[in-house]
Amino acid sequence: MTLMDNLNEGKLYDLKTLKGIEDRVKWFEDFYGEDIWSDLRKKNVKDCKLLLERIQQHDRVFIWLGNDASEYVWKCAVVDFLKDLNVDIYSIDWQNVFGYNVRGQEINLGYLSICNPENAFVAGQNFRVLAKNEKQNLIDEWNRILINNTDLRNLNNGTLEEGDISFFDEMLINRCNNEFQAGPRVVGFTLADMYFKFKSGGIGDFFLFERLEQLAEMGKLEIAELVYRKPDAANWFKVRFNN
């Protein structure tokens, strides 16, 4: 199953209802303005719902999701969706999945999107069935997330944190200085800072580009040479402190 909606970004609603899906899409439209992904987001969540509805009593369900914030929230949502079915749910025991970074150093991998094909094969050998209490913990987490309904969610060394759209502002601003830098450079370094600080993927680059623009509109940063974001490319601009 491919899950395209990034559940660590944007307010969450009951994704099992059409209204919940539409409310979630509206958050993105309000945040990004003309959100080019609105129709795709609606389609993907509906497709996911249809796939989950095909699961029957006594089926076995294998969840490839890991410890990235979006994947973790999806895991909570999927387990909650299946709570009334008598099914065995298998999840990867990521603590046993190792790979190598670009320096050839062995590292523990936490989620599929950072795995190469060989790592994915190893991950597939480490499924184990979720115990009853583990499933209940994920269900409780999902219900808590829905009640809080915050703008952003992030895994910090395995613990879920929630906050508003300013959650990553300090990290973005810390990568700026008095000289103009390329926006993608600031965003790239911020993503790296997130990975080393939180031991997870943080947030997507589209959010960070948008937030840099919003910080400039608030007067906290200054942007120059802004090029309109096309559907197939990120923003290009230079950014610095508002001197």
Short mmCIF file of N, CA and C in Angstrom, two decimals, residues 14-149:
data_model
loop_
_atom_site.label_atom_id
_atom_site.label_comp_id
_atom_site.label_asym_id
_atom_site.label_seq_id
_atom_site.Cartn_x
_atom_site.Cartn_y
_atom_site.Cartn_z
N ASP A 14 -11.09 13.17 11.06
CA ASP A 14 -11.48 11.78 10.87
C ASP A 14 -11.39 11.44 9.39
N LEU A 15 -10.33 10.74 9.00
CA LEU A 15 -10.10 10.44 7.59
C LEU A 15 -11.03 9.34 7.07
N LYS A 16 -11.89 8.81 7.95
CA LYS A 16 -12.86 7.80 7.49
C LYS A 16 -14.13 8.45 6.97
N THR A 17 -14.21 9.79 7.01
CA THR A 17 -15.39 10.49 6.51
C THR A 17 -14.99 11.47 5.43
N LEU A 18 -15.92 11.72 4.51
CA LEU A 18 -15.66 12.68 3.43
C LEU A 18 -15.40 14.06 4.01
N LYS A 19 -16.16 14.45 5.03
CA LYS A 19 -15.96 15.77 5.63
C LYS A 19 -14.57 15.89 6.24
N GLY A 20 -14.11 14.82 6.89
CA GLY A 20 -12.78 14.85 7.47
C GLY A 20 -11.71 15.06 6.42
N ILE A 21 -11.85 14.37 5.29
CA ILE A 21 -10.89 14.52 4.19
C ILE A 21 -10.93 15.94 3.65
N GLU A 22 -12.13 16.48 3.44
CA GLU A 22 -12.26 17.82 2.89
C GLU A 22 -11.73 18.88 3.86
N ASP A 23 -11.96 18.69 5.17
CA ASP A 23 -11.43 19.63 6.16
C ASP A 23 -9.91 19.62 6.15
N ARG A 24 -9.33 18.44 5.99
CA ARG A 24 -7.87 18.35 5.95
C ARG A 24 -7.31 19.03 4.70
N VAL A 25 -7.93 18.80 3.57
CA VAL A 25 -7.47 19.43 2.33
C VAL A 25 -7.57 20.95 2.44
N LYS A 26 -8.60 21.44 3.10
CA LYS A 26 -8.77 22.89 3.25
C LYS A 26 -7.62 23.49 4.05
N TRP A 27 -7.10 22.77 5.04
CA TRP A 27 -5.97 23.28 5.80
C TRP A 27 -4.80 23.55 4.86
N PHE A 28 -4.53 22.62 3.97
CA PHE A 28 -3.42 22.79 3.03
C PHE A 28 -3.68 23.95 2.08
N GLU A 29 -4.90 24.08 1.63
CA GLU A 29 -5.23 25.19 0.74
C GLU A 29 -5.04 26.53 1.44
N ASP A 30 -5.42 26.59 2.72
CA ASP A 30 -5.25 27.83 3.49
C ASP A 30 -3.77 28.13 3.73
N PHE A 31 -2.98 27.09 3.97
CA PHE A 31 -1.56 27.30 4.30
C PHE A 31 -0.74 27.64 3.06
N TYR A 32 -0.94 26.87 1.99
CA TYR A 32 -0.12 27.03 0.79
C TYR A 32 -0.73 27.98 -0.24
N GLY A 33 -1.97 28.41 -0.02
CA GLY A 33 -2.64 29.18 -1.06
C GLY A 33 -3.21 28.23 -2.08
N GLU A 34 -2.77 28.36 -3.31
CA GLU A 34 -3.22 27.44 -4.37
C GLU A 34 -2.43 26.15 -4.25
N ASP A 35 -3.04 25.17 -3.61
CA ASP A 35 -2.37 23.91 -3.33
C ASP A 35 -2.52 22.97 -4.52
N ILE A 36 -1.42 22.71 -5.22
CA ILE A 36 -1.47 21.91 -6.44
C ILE A 36 -1.75 20.43 -6.15
N TRP A 37 -1.64 20.04 -4.87
CA TRP A 37 -1.80 18.63 -4.53
C TRP A 37 -3.19 18.30 -3.98
N SER A 38 -4.11 19.27 -3.97
CA SER A 38 -5.41 19.05 -3.33
C SER A 38 -6.15 17.84 -3.88
N ASP A 39 -6.30 17.78 -5.22
CA ASP A 39 -7.05 16.68 -5.82
C ASP A 39 -6.35 15.34 -5.57
N LEU A 40 -5.02 15.34 -5.66
CA LEU A 40 -4.28 14.10 -5.44
C LEU A 40 -4.41 13.65 -4.00
N ARG A 41 -4.38 14.61 -3.07
CA ARG A 41 -4.50 14.26 -1.65
C ARG A 41 -5.87 13.63 -1.37
N LYS A 42 -6.93 14.22 -1.92
CA LYS A 42 -8.26 13.65 -1.74
C LYS A 42 -8.31 12.23 -2.30
N LYS A 43 -7.78 12.04 -3.50
CA LYS A 43 -7.83 10.73 -4.15
C LYS A 43 -7.05 9.69 -3.35
N ASN A 44 -5.86 10.07 -2.88
CA ASN A 44 -5.02 9.10 -2.18
C ASN A 44 -5.64 8.63 -0.87
N VAL A 45 -6.22 9.58 -0.12
CA VAL A 45 -6.84 9.19 1.14
C VAL A 45 -8.05 8.30 0.89
N LYS A 46 -8.85 8.63 -0.13
CA LYS A 46 -10.00 7.79 -0.46
C LYS A 46 -9.55 6.40 -0.92
N ASP A 47 -8.49 6.35 -1.74
CA ASP A 47 -7.97 5.07 -2.21
C ASP A 47 -7.48 4.22 -1.03
N CYS A 48 -6.81 4.88 -0.08
CA CYS A 48 -6.33 4.16 1.11
C CYS A 48 -7.50 3.57 1.88
N LYS A 49 -8.56 4.35 2.04
CA LYS A 49 -9.75 3.89 2.76
C LYS A 49 -10.34 2.66 2.06
N LEU A 50 -10.42 2.70 0.73
CA LEU A 50 -10.97 1.57 -0.01
C LEU A 50 -10.11 0.31 0.16
N LEU A 51 -8.79 0.48 0.14
CA LEU A 51 -7.90 -0.66 0.34
C LEU A 51 -8.08 -1.27 1.73
N LEU A 52 -8.18 -0.42 2.74
CA LEU A 52 -8.35 -0.92 4.10
C LEU A 52 -9.68 -1.64 4.26
N GLU A 53 -10.72 -1.17 3.54
CA GLU A 53 -12.03 -1.80 3.64
C GLU A 53 -12.06 -3.19 3.02
N ARG A 54 -11.06 -3.53 2.21
CA ARG A 54 -11.00 -4.86 1.59
C ARG A 54 -10.48 -5.92 2.57
N ILE A 55 -9.94 -5.48 3.69
CA ILE A 55 -9.41 -6.43 4.68
C ILE A 55 -10.57 -7.10 5.41
N GLN A 56 -10.49 -8.42 5.52
CA GLN A 56 -11.57 -9.21 6.10
C GLN A 56 -11.11 -9.83 7.43
N GLN A 57 -12.11 -10.34 8.17
CA GLN A 57 -11.82 -11.05 9.41
C GLN A 57 -10.78 -12.14 9.18
N HIS A 58 -9.86 -12.29 10.12
CA HIS A 58 -8.84 -13.34 10.14
C HIS A 58 -7.77 -13.17 9.05
N ASP A 59 -7.76 -12.03 8.35
CA ASP A 59 -6.66 -11.75 7.44
C ASP A 59 -5.39 -11.46 8.24
N ARG A 60 -4.26 -11.51 7.56
CA ARG A 60 -3.00 -11.05 8.13
C ARG A 60 -2.60 -9.77 7.42
N VAL A 61 -2.26 -8.75 8.18
CA VAL A 61 -1.93 -7.43 7.63
C VAL A 61 -0.47 -7.12 7.94
N PHE A 62 0.30 -6.80 6.90
CA PHE A 62 1.71 -6.46 7.06
C PHE A 62 1.89 -4.96 6.80
N ILE A 63 2.35 -4.25 7.83
CA ILE A 63 2.54 -2.81 7.74
C ILE A 63 4.03 -2.52 7.61
N TRP A 64 4.42 -1.92 6.48
CA TRP A 64 5.82 -1.62 6.23
C TRP A 64 6.24 -0.28 6.85
N LEU A 65 5.33 0.38 7.52
CA LEU A 65 5.60 1.72 8.03
C LEU A 65 6.62 1.69 9.17
N GLY A 66 7.40 2.78 9.27
CA GLY A 66 8.46 2.83 10.26
C GLY A 66 8.36 3.99 11.21
N ASN A 67 9.52 4.54 11.59
CA ASN A 67 9.60 5.52 12.66
C ASN A 67 9.82 6.95 12.18
N ASP A 68 9.54 7.22 10.92
CA ASP A 68 9.39 8.60 10.48
C ASP A 68 8.05 9.10 11.01
N ALA A 69 7.95 10.41 11.29
CA ALA A 69 6.72 10.92 11.93
C ALA A 69 5.48 10.60 11.11
N SER A 70 5.53 10.87 9.80
CA SER A 70 4.36 10.62 8.97
C SER A 70 3.99 9.15 8.96
N GLU A 71 5.00 8.29 8.83
CA GLU A 71 4.75 6.85 8.80
C GLU A 71 4.21 6.36 10.13
N TYR A 72 4.73 6.90 11.22
CA TYR A 72 4.26 6.50 12.55
C TYR A 72 2.79 6.88 12.73
N VAL A 73 2.42 8.10 12.31
CA VAL A 73 1.02 8.52 12.45
C VAL A 73 0.13 7.66 11.57
N TRP A 74 0.61 7.32 10.36
CA TRP A 74 -0.16 6.42 9.50
C TRP A 74 -0.35 5.06 10.18
N LYS A 75 0.69 4.56 10.84
CA LYS A 75 0.56 3.28 11.53
C LYS A 75 -0.54 3.34 12.58
N CYS A 76 -0.57 4.44 13.33
CA CYS A 76 -1.63 4.62 14.33
C CYS A 76 -2.99 4.63 13.67
N ALA A 77 -3.11 5.35 12.55
CA ALA A 77 -4.39 5.47 11.85
C ALA A 77 -4.85 4.13 11.31
N VAL A 78 -3.93 3.36 10.72
CA VAL A 78 -4.29 2.06 10.13
C VAL A 78 -4.73 1.08 11.21
N VAL A 79 -3.98 1.01 12.31
CA VAL A 79 -4.34 0.08 13.39
C VAL A 79 -5.70 0.46 13.97
N ASP A 80 -5.96 1.76 14.12
CA ASP A 80 -7.26 2.20 14.62
C ASP A 80 -8.37 1.81 13.65
N PHE A 81 -8.13 1.95 12.36
CA PHE A 81 -9.12 1.62 11.34
C PHE A 81 -9.51 0.14 11.43
N LEU A 82 -8.54 -0.71 11.78
CA LEU A 82 -8.77 -2.16 11.80
C LEU A 82 -9.15 -2.70 13.17
N LYS A 83 -9.40 -1.82 14.13
CA LYS A 83 -9.56 -2.26 15.52
C LYS A 83 -10.74 -3.19 15.74
N ASP A 84 -11.77 -3.13 14.90
CA ASP A 84 -12.94 -3.97 15.11
C ASP A 84 -12.86 -5.30 14.37
N LEU A 85 -11.75 -5.53 13.67
CA LEU A 85 -11.56 -6.79 12.95
C LEU A 85 -10.61 -7.70 13.72
N ASN A 86 -10.85 -8.97 13.65
CA ASN A 86 -9.98 -9.96 14.27
C ASN A 86 -8.89 -10.32 13.26
N VAL A 87 -7.87 -9.47 13.20
CA VAL A 87 -6.78 -9.68 12.26
C VAL A 87 -5.45 -9.62 13.00
N ASP A 88 -4.48 -10.37 12.50
CA ASP A 88 -3.11 -10.26 13.00
C ASP A 88 -2.41 -9.16 12.21
N ILE A 89 -1.84 -8.21 12.94
CA ILE A 89 -1.14 -7.10 12.30
C ILE A 89 0.35 -7.26 12.56
N TYR A 90 1.11 -7.30 11.48
CA TYR A 90 2.56 -7.45 11.57
C TYR A 90 3.23 -6.11 11.28
N SER A 91 4.25 -5.80 12.06
CA SER A 91 5.02 -4.57 11.85
C SER A 91 6.50 -4.93 11.85
N ILE A 92 7.30 -4.13 11.15
CA ILE A 92 8.74 -4.41 11.09
C ILE A 92 9.40 -4.02 12.41
N ASP A 93 10.24 -4.91 12.91
CA ASP A 93 11.02 -4.64 14.11
C ASP A 93 12.28 -3.89 13.67
N TRP A 94 12.15 -2.57 13.57
CA TRP A 94 13.20 -1.76 12.95
C TRP A 94 14.51 -1.76 13.72
N GLN A 95 14.49 -2.11 14.98
CA GLN A 95 15.74 -2.11 15.74
C GLN A 95 16.71 -3.17 15.22
N ASN A 96 16.21 -4.10 14.41
CA ASN A 96 17.07 -5.14 13.85
C ASN A 96 17.46 -4.87 12.40
N VAL A 97 17.10 -3.69 11.88
CA VAL A 97 17.35 -3.38 10.47
C VAL A 97 18.50 -2.36 10.38
N PHE A 98 19.59 -2.77 9.74
CA PHE A 98 20.78 -1.93 9.64
C PHE A 98 21.16 -1.73 8.17
N GLY A 99 21.79 -0.59 7.92
CA GLY A 99 22.31 -0.30 6.59
C GLY A 99 23.57 0.53 6.72
N TYR A 100 24.00 1.11 5.62
CA TYR A 100 25.24 1.89 5.61
C TYR A 100 24.97 3.28 5.05
N ASN A 101 25.59 4.29 5.68
CA ASN A 101 25.45 5.65 5.17
C ASN A 101 26.47 5.90 4.05
N VAL A 102 26.51 7.13 3.54
CA VAL A 102 27.39 7.43 2.41
C VAL A 102 28.87 7.32 2.80
N ARG A 103 29.16 7.31 4.09
CA ARG A 103 30.54 7.16 4.54
C ARG A 103 30.90 5.70 4.81
N GLY A 104 29.98 4.80 4.54
CA GLY A 104 30.24 3.39 4.77
C GLY A 104 30.07 2.97 6.20
N GLN A 105 29.49 3.83 7.04
CA GLN A 105 29.28 3.51 8.44
C GLN A 105 27.95 2.78 8.62
N GLU A 106 27.94 1.74 9.44
CA GLU A 106 26.71 0.99 9.70
C GLU A 106 25.79 1.82 10.60
N ILE A 107 24.54 1.96 10.21
CA ILE A 107 23.57 2.72 10.99
C ILE A 107 22.28 1.92 11.11
N ASN A 108 21.57 2.19 12.19
CA ASN A 108 20.26 1.57 12.38
C ASN A 108 19.23 2.34 11.57
N LEU A 109 18.47 1.65 10.74
CA LEU A 109 17.48 2.30 9.89
C LEU A 109 16.11 2.26 10.57
N GLY A 110 15.35 3.33 10.40
CA GLY A 110 14.08 3.41 11.11
C GLY A 110 12.85 3.41 10.24
N TYR A 111 13.03 3.62 8.93
CA TYR A 111 11.86 3.66 8.07
C TYR A 111 12.27 3.41 6.62
N LEU A 112 11.31 2.99 5.83
CA LEU A 112 11.58 2.45 4.50
C LEU A 112 12.13 3.48 3.52
N SER A 113 11.72 4.75 3.65
CA SER A 113 12.09 5.74 2.64
C SER A 113 13.59 6.04 2.63
N ILE A 114 14.33 5.62 3.65
CA ILE A 114 15.78 5.82 3.63
C ILE A 114 16.52 4.51 3.37
N CYS A 115 15.77 3.47 2.98
CA CYS A 115 16.37 2.16 2.71
C CYS A 115 16.69 2.02 1.22
N ASN A 116 17.82 1.42 0.92
CA ASN A 116 18.06 0.99 -0.46
C ASN A 116 17.43 -0.39 -0.65
N PRO A 117 17.39 -0.94 -1.86
CA PRO A 117 16.71 -2.23 -2.07
C PRO A 117 17.19 -3.35 -1.17
N GLU A 118 18.51 -3.39 -0.90
CA GLU A 118 19.03 -4.44 -0.03
C GLU A 118 18.51 -4.28 1.39
N ASN A 119 18.46 -3.04 1.88
CA ASN A 119 17.94 -2.79 3.22
C ASN A 119 16.46 -3.17 3.31
N ALA A 120 15.71 -2.88 2.24
CA ALA A 120 14.28 -3.21 2.23
C ALA A 120 14.08 -4.71 2.36
N PHE A 121 14.95 -5.48 1.73
CA PHE A 121 14.86 -6.94 1.83
C PHE A 121 15.10 -7.38 3.28
N VAL A 122 16.09 -6.78 3.93
CA VAL A 122 16.37 -7.09 5.34
C VAL A 122 15.18 -6.71 6.21
N ALA A 123 14.60 -5.54 5.94
CA ALA A 123 13.43 -5.11 6.71
C ALA A 123 12.31 -6.13 6.59
N GLY A 124 12.11 -6.66 5.37
CA GLY A 124 11.04 -7.62 5.15
C GLY A 124 11.24 -8.94 5.88
N GLN A 125 12.46 -9.19 6.34
CA GLN A 125 12.73 -10.41 7.11
C GLN A 125 12.51 -10.20 8.61
N ASN A 126 12.10 -9.00 8.99
CA ASN A 126 12.00 -8.68 10.42
C ASN A 126 10.60 -8.26 10.84
N PHE A 127 9.59 -8.83 10.20
CA PHE A 127 8.21 -8.60 10.64
C PHE A 127 7.93 -9.40 11.92
N ARG A 128 7.14 -8.84 12.78
CA ARG A 128 6.63 -9.57 13.94
C ARG A 128 5.21 -9.10 14.21
N VAL A 129 4.42 -9.96 14.80
CA VAL A 129 3.02 -9.64 15.07
C VAL A 129 2.95 -8.66 16.24
N LEU A 130 2.09 -7.66 16.11
CA LEU A 130 1.89 -6.71 17.19
C LEU A 130 1.07 -7.33 18.31
N ALA A 131 1.54 -7.18 19.52
CA ALA A 131 0.79 -7.68 20.68
C ALA A 131 -0.45 -6.81 20.91
N LYS A 132 -1.38 -7.35 21.65
CA LYS A 132 -2.65 -6.65 21.91
C LYS A 132 -2.41 -5.28 22.54
N ASN A 133 -1.49 -5.21 23.50
CA ASN A 133 -1.24 -3.93 24.16
C ASN A 133 -0.57 -2.93 23.23
N GLU A 134 0.25 -3.43 22.29
CA GLU A 134 0.89 -2.54 21.31
C GLU A 134 -0.15 -1.93 20.38
N LYS A 135 -1.10 -2.76 19.93
CA LYS A 135 -2.17 -2.24 19.09
C LYS A 135 -3.01 -1.22 19.83
N GLN A 136 -3.30 -1.49 21.09
CA GLN A 136 -4.11 -0.55 21.87
C GLN A 136 -3.37 0.76 22.08
N ASN A 137 -2.05 0.71 22.28
CA ASN A 137 -1.28 1.94 22.44
C ASN A 137 -1.33 2.80 21.19
N LEU A 138 -1.26 2.16 20.01
CA LEU A 138 -1.34 2.90 18.75
C LEU A 138 -2.73 3.50 18.56
N ILE A 139 -3.76 2.75 18.94
CA ILE A 139 -5.14 3.27 18.85
C ILE A 139 -5.31 4.47 19.77
N ASP A 140 -4.82 4.36 20.99
CA ASP A 140 -4.91 5.47 21.94
C ASP A 140 -4.16 6.70 21.42
N GLU A 141 -3.00 6.45 20.83
CA GLU A 141 -2.20 7.56 20.28
C GLU A 141 -2.95 8.26 19.16
N TRP A 142 -3.59 7.50 18.28
CA TRP A 142 -4.35 8.09 17.17
C TRP A 142 -5.49 8.96 17.71
N ASN A 143 -6.21 8.46 18.68
CA ASN A 143 -7.33 9.23 19.25
C ASN A 143 -6.83 10.49 19.94
N ARG A 144 -5.68 10.41 20.60
CA ARG A 144 -5.11 11.60 21.23
C ARG A 144 -4.70 12.63 20.19
N ILE A 145 -4.11 12.15 19.08
CA ILE A 145 -3.70 13.05 18.00
C ILE A 145 -4.91 13.77 17.42
N LEU A 146 -6.01 13.04 17.22
CA LEU A 146 -7.22 13.64 16.67
C LEU A 146 -7.77 14.71 17.60
N ILE A 147 -7.75 14.44 18.89
CA ILE A 147 -8.27 15.41 19.86
C ILE A 147 -7.40 16.67 19.87
N ASN A 148 -6.09 16.50 19.85
CA ASN A 148 -5.20 17.66 19.87
C ASN A 148 -5.30 18.47 18.57
N ASN A 149 -5.36 17.76 17.44
CA ASN A 149 -5.57 18.38 16.12
C ASN A 149 -4.63 19.56 15.89
#
